Short mmCIF file of C-alpha atoms in Angstrom, two decimals:
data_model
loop_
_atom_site.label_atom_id
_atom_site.label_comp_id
_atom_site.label_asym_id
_atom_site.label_seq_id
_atom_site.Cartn_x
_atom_site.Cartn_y
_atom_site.Cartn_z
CA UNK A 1 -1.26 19.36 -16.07
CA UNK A 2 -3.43 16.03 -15.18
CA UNK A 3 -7.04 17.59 -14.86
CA UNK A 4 -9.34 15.37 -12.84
CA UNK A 5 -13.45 16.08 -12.58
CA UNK A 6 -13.43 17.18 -8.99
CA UNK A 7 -17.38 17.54 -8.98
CA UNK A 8 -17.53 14.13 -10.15
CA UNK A 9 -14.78 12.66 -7.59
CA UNK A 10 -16.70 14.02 -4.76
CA UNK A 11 -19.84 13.36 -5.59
CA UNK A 12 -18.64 9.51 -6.67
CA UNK A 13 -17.38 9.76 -2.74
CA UNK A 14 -20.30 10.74 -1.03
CA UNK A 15 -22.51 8.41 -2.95
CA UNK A 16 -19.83 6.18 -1.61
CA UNK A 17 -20.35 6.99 1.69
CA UNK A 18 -23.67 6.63 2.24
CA UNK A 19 -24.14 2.86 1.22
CA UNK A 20 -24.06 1.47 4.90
CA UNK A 21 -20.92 -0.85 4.72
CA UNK A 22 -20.14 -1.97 8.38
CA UNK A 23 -17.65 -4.54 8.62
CA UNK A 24 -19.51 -7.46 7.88
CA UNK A 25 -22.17 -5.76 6.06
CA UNK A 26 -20.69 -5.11 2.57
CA UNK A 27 -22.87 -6.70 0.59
CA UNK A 28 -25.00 -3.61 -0.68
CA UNK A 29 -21.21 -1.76 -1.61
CA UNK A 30 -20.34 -4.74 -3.07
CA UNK A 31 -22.97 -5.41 -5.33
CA UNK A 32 -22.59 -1.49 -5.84
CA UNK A 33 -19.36 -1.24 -6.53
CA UNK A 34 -18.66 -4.19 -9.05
CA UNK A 35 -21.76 -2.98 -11.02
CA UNK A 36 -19.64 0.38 -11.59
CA UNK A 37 -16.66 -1.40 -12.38
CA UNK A 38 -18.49 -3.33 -14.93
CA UNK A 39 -20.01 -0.45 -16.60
CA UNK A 40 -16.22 1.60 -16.71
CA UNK A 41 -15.23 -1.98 -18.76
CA UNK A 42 -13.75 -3.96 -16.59
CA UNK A 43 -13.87 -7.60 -16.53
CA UNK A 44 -15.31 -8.01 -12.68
CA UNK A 45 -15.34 -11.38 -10.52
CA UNK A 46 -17.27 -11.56 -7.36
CA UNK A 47 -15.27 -13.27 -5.15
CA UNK A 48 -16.57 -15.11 -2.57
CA UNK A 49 -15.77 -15.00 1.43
CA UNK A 50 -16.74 -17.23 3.93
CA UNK A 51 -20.24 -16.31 5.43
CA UNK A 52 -19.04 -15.33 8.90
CA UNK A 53 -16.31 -12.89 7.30
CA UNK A 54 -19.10 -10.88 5.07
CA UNK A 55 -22.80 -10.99 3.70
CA UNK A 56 -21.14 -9.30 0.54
CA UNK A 57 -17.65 -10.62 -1.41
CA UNK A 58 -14.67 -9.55 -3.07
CA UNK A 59 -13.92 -7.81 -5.97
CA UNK A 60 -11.50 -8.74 -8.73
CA UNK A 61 -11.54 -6.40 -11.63
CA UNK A 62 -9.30 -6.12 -14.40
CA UNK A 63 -8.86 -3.76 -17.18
CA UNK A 64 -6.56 -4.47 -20.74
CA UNK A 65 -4.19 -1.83 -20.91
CA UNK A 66 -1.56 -0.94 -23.82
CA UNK A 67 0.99 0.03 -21.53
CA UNK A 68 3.67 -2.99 -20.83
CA UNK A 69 3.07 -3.02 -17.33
CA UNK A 70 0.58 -3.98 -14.47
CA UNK A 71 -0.52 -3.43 -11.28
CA UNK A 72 -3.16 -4.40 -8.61
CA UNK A 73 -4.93 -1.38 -6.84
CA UNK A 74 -6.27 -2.28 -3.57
CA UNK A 75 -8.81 -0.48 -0.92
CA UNK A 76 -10.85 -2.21 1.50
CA UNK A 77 -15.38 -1.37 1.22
CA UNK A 78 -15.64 -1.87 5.03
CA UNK A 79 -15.97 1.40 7.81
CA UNK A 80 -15.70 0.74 11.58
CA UNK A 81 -18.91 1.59 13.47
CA UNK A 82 -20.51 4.03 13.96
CA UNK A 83 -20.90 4.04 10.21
CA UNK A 84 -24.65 4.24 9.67
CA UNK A 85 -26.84 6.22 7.70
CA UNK A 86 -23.37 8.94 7.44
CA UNK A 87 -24.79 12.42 5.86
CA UNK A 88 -21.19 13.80 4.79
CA UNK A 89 -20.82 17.56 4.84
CA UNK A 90 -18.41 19.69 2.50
CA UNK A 91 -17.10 23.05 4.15
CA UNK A 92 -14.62 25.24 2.79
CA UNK A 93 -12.73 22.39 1.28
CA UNK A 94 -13.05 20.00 3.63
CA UNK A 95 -15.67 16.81 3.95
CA UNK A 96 -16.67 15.68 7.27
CA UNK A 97 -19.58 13.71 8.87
CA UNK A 98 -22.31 15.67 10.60
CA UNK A 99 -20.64 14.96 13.70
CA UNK A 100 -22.75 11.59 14.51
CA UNK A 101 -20.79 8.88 12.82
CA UNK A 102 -17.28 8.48 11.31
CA UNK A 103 -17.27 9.87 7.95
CA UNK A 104 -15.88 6.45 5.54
CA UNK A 105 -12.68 8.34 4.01
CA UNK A 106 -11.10 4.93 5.54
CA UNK A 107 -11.33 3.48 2.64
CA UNK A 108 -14.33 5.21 0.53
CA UNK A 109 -11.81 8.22 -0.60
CA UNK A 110 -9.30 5.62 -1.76
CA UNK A 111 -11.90 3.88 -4.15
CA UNK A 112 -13.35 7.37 -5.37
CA UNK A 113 -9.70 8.25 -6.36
CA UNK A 114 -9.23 4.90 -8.40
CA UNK A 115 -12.04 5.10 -10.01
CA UNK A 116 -12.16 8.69 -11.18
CA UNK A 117 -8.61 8.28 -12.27
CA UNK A 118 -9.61 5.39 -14.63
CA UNK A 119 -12.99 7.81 -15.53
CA UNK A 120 -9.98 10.48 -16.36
CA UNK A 121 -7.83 8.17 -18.16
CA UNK A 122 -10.87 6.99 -20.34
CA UNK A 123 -12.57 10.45 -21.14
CA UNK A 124 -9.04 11.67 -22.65
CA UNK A 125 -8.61 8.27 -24.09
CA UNK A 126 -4.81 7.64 -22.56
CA UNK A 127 -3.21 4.49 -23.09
CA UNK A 128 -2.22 3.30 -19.45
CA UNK A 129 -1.23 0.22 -17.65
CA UNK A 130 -3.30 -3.18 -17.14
CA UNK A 131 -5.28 -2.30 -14.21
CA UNK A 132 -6.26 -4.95 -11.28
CA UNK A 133 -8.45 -4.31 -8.80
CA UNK A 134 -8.64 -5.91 -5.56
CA UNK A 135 -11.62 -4.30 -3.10
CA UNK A 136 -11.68 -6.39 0.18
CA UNK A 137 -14.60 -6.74 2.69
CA UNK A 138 -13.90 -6.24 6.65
CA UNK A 139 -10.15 -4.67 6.43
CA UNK A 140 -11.19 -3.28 9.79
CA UNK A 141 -10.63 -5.52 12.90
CA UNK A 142 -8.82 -8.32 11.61
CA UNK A 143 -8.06 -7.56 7.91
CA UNK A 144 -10.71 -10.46 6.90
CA UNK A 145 -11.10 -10.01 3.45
CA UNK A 146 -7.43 -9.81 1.99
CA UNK A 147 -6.93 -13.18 4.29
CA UNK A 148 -9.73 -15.06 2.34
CA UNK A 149 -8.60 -13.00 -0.98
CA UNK A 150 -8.22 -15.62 -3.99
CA UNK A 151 -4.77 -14.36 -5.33
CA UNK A 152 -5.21 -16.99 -8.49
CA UNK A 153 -6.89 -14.10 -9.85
CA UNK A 154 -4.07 -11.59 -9.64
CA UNK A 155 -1.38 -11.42 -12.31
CA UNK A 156 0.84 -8.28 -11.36
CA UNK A 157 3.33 -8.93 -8.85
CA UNK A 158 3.15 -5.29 -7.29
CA UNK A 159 0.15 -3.95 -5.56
CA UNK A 160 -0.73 -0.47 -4.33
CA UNK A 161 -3.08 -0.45 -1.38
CA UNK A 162 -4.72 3.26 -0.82
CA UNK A 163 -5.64 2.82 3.09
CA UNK A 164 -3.80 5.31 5.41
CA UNK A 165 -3.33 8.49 6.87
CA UNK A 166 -0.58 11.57 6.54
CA UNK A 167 0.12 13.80 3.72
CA UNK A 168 -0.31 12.68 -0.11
CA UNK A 169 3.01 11.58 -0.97
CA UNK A 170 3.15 9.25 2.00
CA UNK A 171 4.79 5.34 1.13
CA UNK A 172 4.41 2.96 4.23
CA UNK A 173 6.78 -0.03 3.72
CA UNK A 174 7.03 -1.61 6.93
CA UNK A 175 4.52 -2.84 9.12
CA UNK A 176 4.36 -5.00 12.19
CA UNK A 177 2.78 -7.77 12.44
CA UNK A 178 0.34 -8.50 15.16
CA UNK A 179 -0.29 -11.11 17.82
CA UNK A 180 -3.41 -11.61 19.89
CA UNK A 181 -3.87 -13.20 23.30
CA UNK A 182 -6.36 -14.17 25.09
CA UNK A 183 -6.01 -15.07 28.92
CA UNK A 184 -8.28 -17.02 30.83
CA UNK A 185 -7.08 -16.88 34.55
CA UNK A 186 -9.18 -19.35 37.04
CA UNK A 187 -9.14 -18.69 40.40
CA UNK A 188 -11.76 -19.99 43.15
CA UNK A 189 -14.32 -18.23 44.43
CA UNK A 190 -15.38 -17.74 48.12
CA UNK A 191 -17.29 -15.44 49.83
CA UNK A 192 -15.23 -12.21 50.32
CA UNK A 193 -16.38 -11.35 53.88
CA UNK A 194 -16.88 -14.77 55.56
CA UNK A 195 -13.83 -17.03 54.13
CA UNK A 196 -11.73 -15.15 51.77
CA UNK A 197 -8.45 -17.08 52.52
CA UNK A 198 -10.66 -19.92 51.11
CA UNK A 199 -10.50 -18.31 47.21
CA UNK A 200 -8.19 -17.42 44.58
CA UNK A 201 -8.73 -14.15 43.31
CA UNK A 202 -8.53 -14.38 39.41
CA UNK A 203 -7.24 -10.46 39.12
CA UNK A 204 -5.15 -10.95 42.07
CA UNK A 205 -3.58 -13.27 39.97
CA UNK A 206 -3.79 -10.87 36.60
CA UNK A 207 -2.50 -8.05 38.65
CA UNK A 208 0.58 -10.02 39.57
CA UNK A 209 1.18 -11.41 36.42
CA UNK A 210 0.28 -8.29 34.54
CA UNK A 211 2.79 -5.53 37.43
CA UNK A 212 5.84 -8.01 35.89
CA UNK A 213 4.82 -7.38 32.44
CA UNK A 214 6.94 -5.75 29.65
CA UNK A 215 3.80 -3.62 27.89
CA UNK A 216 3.50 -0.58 25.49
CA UNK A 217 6.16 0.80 24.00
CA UNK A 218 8.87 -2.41 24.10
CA UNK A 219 11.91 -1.04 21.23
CA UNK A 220 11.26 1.20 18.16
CA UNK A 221 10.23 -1.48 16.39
CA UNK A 222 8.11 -3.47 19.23
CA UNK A 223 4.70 -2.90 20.91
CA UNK A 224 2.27 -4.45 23.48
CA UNK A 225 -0.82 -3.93 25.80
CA UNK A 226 -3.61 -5.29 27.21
CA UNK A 227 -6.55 -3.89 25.74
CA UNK A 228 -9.75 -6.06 27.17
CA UNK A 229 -10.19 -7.03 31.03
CA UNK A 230 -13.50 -9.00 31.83
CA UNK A 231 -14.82 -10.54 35.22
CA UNK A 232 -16.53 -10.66 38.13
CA UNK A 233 -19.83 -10.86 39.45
CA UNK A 234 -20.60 -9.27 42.79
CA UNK A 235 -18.42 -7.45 45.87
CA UNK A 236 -18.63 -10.28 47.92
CA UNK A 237 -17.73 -12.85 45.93
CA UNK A 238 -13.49 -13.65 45.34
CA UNK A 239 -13.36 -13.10 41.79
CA UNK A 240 -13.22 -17.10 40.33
CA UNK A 241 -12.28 -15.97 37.09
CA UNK A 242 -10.90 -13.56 34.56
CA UNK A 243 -10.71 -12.69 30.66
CA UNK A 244 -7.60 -10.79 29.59
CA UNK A 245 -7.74 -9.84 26.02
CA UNK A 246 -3.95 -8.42 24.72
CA UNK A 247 -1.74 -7.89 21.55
CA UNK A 248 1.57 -7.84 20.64
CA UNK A 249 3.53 -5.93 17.41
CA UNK A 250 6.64 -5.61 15.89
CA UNK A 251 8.42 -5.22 12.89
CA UNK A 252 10.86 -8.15 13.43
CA UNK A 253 9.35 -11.60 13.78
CA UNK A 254 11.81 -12.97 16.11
CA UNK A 255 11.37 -10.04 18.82
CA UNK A 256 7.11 -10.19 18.11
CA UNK A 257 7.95 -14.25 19.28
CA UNK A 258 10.43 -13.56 22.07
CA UNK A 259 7.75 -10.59 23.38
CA UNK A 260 4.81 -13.11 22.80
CA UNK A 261 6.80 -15.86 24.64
CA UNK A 262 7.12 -13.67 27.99
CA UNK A 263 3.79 -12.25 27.91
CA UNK A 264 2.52 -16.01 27.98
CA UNK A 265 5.03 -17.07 30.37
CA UNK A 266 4.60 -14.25 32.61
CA UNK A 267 0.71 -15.36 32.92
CA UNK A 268 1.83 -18.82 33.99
CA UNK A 269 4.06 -17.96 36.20
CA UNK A 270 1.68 -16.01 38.38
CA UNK A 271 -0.95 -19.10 37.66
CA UNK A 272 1.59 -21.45 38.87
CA UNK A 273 2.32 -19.24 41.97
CA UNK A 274 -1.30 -18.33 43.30
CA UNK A 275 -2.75 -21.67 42.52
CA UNK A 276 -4.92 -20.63 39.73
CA UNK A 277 -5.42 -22.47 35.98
CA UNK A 278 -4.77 -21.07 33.06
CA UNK A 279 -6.35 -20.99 29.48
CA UNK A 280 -4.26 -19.21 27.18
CA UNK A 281 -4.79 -18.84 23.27
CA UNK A 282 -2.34 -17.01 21.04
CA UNK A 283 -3.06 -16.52 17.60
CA UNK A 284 -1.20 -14.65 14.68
CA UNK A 285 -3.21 -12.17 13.54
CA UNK A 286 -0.94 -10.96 10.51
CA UNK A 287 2.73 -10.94 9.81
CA UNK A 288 4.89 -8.46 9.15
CA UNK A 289 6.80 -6.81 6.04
CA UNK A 290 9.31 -4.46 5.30
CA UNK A 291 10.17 -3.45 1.44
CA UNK A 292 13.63 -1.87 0.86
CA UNK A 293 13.49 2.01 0.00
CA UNK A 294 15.51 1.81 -3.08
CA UNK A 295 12.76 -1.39 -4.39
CA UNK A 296 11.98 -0.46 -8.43
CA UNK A 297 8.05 -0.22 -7.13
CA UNK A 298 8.70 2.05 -4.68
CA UNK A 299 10.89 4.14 -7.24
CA UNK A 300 8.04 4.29 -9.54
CA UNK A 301 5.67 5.58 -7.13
CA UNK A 302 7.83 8.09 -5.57
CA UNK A 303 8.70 9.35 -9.53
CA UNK A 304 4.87 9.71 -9.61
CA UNK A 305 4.24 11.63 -6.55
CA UNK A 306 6.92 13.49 -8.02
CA UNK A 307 5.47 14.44 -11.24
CA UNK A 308 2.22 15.63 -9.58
CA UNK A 309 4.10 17.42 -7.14
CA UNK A 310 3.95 16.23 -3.82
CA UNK A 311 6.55 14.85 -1.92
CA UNK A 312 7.08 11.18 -1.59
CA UNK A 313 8.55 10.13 1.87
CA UNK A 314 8.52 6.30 3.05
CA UNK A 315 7.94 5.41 7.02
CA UNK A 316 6.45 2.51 8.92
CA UNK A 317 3.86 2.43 10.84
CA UNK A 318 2.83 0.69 13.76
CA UNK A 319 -0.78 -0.61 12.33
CA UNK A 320 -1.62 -3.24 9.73
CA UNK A 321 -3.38 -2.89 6.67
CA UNK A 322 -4.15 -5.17 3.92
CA UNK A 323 -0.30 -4.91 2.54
CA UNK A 324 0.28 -7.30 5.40
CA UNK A 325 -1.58 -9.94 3.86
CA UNK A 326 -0.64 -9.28 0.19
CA UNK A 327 2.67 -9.43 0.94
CA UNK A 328 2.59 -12.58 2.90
CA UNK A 329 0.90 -13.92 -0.19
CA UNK A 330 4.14 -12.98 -2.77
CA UNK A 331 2.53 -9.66 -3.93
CA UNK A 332 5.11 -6.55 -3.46
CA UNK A 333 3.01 -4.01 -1.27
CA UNK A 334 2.92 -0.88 -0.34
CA UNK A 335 0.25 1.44 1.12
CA UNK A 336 0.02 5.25 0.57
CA UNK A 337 -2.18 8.02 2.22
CA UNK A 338 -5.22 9.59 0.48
CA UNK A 339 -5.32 12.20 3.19
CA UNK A 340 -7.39 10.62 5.56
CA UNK A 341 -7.44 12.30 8.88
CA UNK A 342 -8.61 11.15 12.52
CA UNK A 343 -9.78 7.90 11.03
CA UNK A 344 -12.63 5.26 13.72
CA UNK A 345 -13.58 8.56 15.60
CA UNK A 346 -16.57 11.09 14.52
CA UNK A 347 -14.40 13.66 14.15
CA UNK A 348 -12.58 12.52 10.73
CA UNK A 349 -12.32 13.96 7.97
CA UNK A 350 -10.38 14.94 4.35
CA UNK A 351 -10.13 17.66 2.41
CA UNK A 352 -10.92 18.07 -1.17
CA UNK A 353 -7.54 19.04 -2.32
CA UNK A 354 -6.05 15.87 -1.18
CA UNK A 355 -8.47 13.64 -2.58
CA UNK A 356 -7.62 15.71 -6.19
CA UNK A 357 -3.90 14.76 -5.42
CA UNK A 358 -4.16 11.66 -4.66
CA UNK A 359 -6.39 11.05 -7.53
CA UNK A 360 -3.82 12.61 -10.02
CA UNK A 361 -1.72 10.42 -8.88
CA UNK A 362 -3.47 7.07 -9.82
CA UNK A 363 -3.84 8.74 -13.11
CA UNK A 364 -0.13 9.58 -13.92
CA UNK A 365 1.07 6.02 -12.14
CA UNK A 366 -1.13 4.38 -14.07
CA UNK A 367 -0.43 5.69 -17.13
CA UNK A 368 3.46 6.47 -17.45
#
């Protein structure tokens, strides 16, 4: 049976952990983390990202294997706040923070299983595949780093990312992509008690545009909602002016345009109605993908989930992840679960025994 140094897994992890990495802030787990990879023998290339994206860089890392066969493995070195000075706590087999601050599983456990499954594959001295690493900075809010990833570096043409949630065994392949709008909705102001006839309310407006809206859930494959309302300054002024901040997802591109298309259209139409302007800017945040069950990569990692025996299931999901970007970029993508559970809240956490599984897995994938 694959044996894997739990003692050193978890520690690895929580040393992990407690290198501050914000989003935006990776340079100290960078600089940490490609040292590591240097001294386990791989070939490591700091790869830089544009200054507003990260103070640190990404990682490209590859290691010769004997096995006729490659592949990238990808995790991202960024946490969401509040990710601070994180003191991780083990308790009957499961890690959490000390309540304060999320714990980092999202994406720390991923990179602790990768690299104690190469540790693994090295101490028994086990011929395995080529090995490619790609570590990203600021996955979280925007997937930043796999955007400005240089993919001349990559050879493989399949990737695994390690970056979500659900039990080991766990394939997504299919995710939406996403679509953000802002809405800038000018009205006029006026005093609210003397002349109020005299303004245009800017969430009148919103409120008429937004009570005609298609939002949340739209078809099983379609989402969208406002998420961010700012304005206003004072009771007695008409509100002159409003900031609506919204998203749309789906797994099809043509329904993510059509739902885009009203959302925008719907704004204007209450602009054009009330008398108001409108400043509107709609961006593509990431597009979708969708890999056929029966694909030979996802074959090979189910027959590997297999052999360590879990049970491999794929599913979409309605969040992106790095695999959106990889894909986009012509590498065949999919992301699997290390466990993680209640991920960007203080209350996550993962247990011991799936970071082991997950772990065996790297180590059987990568070397059969």
């Amino acid at each position: 049976m694959t044996t894997i140094n739990q003692e050193r897994l978890i520690n690895h992890f929580f040393d992990l952990i407690k290198i501050d990495s914000e989003s935006g802030n990776e340079k100290a787990i960078s600089e940490a983390i490609a040292e590591q990879l240097g001294e386990m023998g791989f070939t490591v290339k700091k790869l830089p990202v544009p200054a507003e994206v990260s103070n640190g860089h990404n990682i490209y890392a590859r290691l010769e294997g004997k096995i006729e066969d490659s592949v990238v493995l990808s995790c991202h070195m960024d946490t969401v706040a509040p990710g601070n000075s994180i003191e991780p706590i083990l308790e009957d087999g499961v890690i959490r923070s000390k309540g304060d601050t999320i714990l980092g599983g999202d994406d720390k456990s991923g990179i602790a299983a990768i690299m104690e499954a190469v540790r693994c594959i090295q101490a028994e001295n086990l011929d395995h595949k080529t090995i490619e690493i790609a570590f990203t900075v600021h996955e979280e809010g925007g997937l930043q780093g796999s955007l400005h990833f240089d993919m001349s570096e990559i050879q493989s043409e399949k990737c695994v990312v390690l970056d979500t949630g659900g039990p080991i065994g766990t394939i997504v392949n299919a995710a939406p992509g996403q679509q953000s709008i802002t809405a800038i909705i000018k009205g006029r102001p006026a005093h609210a008690g003397l002349a109020p006839e005299e303004g245009i309310s800017a969430i009148g407006v919103a409120a008429d545009a937004i009570s005609q809206m298609n939002l949340l859930r739209i078809d099983e494959e379609t989402t969208a909602n406002i998420g961010v309302v700012e304005g206003g300054q004072a009771t007695n002024i008409v509100m002159p002016e409003i900031k609506i901040v919204a998203e749309a997802r789906s797994l099809n591109a043509d329904k993510l345009a059509a739902q885009v298309d009203h959302m925008v259209s719907t704004f204007q139409a209450a602009v054009d109605k009330h008398g108001a302007e409108l400043e509107i800017n709609s961006t593509r945040a990431y597009n979708a993908f969708v890999i056929a069950d029966d694909h030979p990569h996802i074959e090979s990692v189910k027959a590997s989930f297999e052999a360590i025996g879990a049970e491999p299931f794929t599913k979409g999901t309605g969040g992106g992840s790095d695999a959106n970007n990889f894909n986009e970029k012509g590498l065949t993508t999919v992301n699997i679960s290390t466990g993680m559970a209640k991920v960007h809240t203080t209350e996550e956490f993962i247990t011991v025994d799936d970071m082991v599984k997950v772990t065996k897995f790297v180590k059987h994938y990568l070397t059969h």
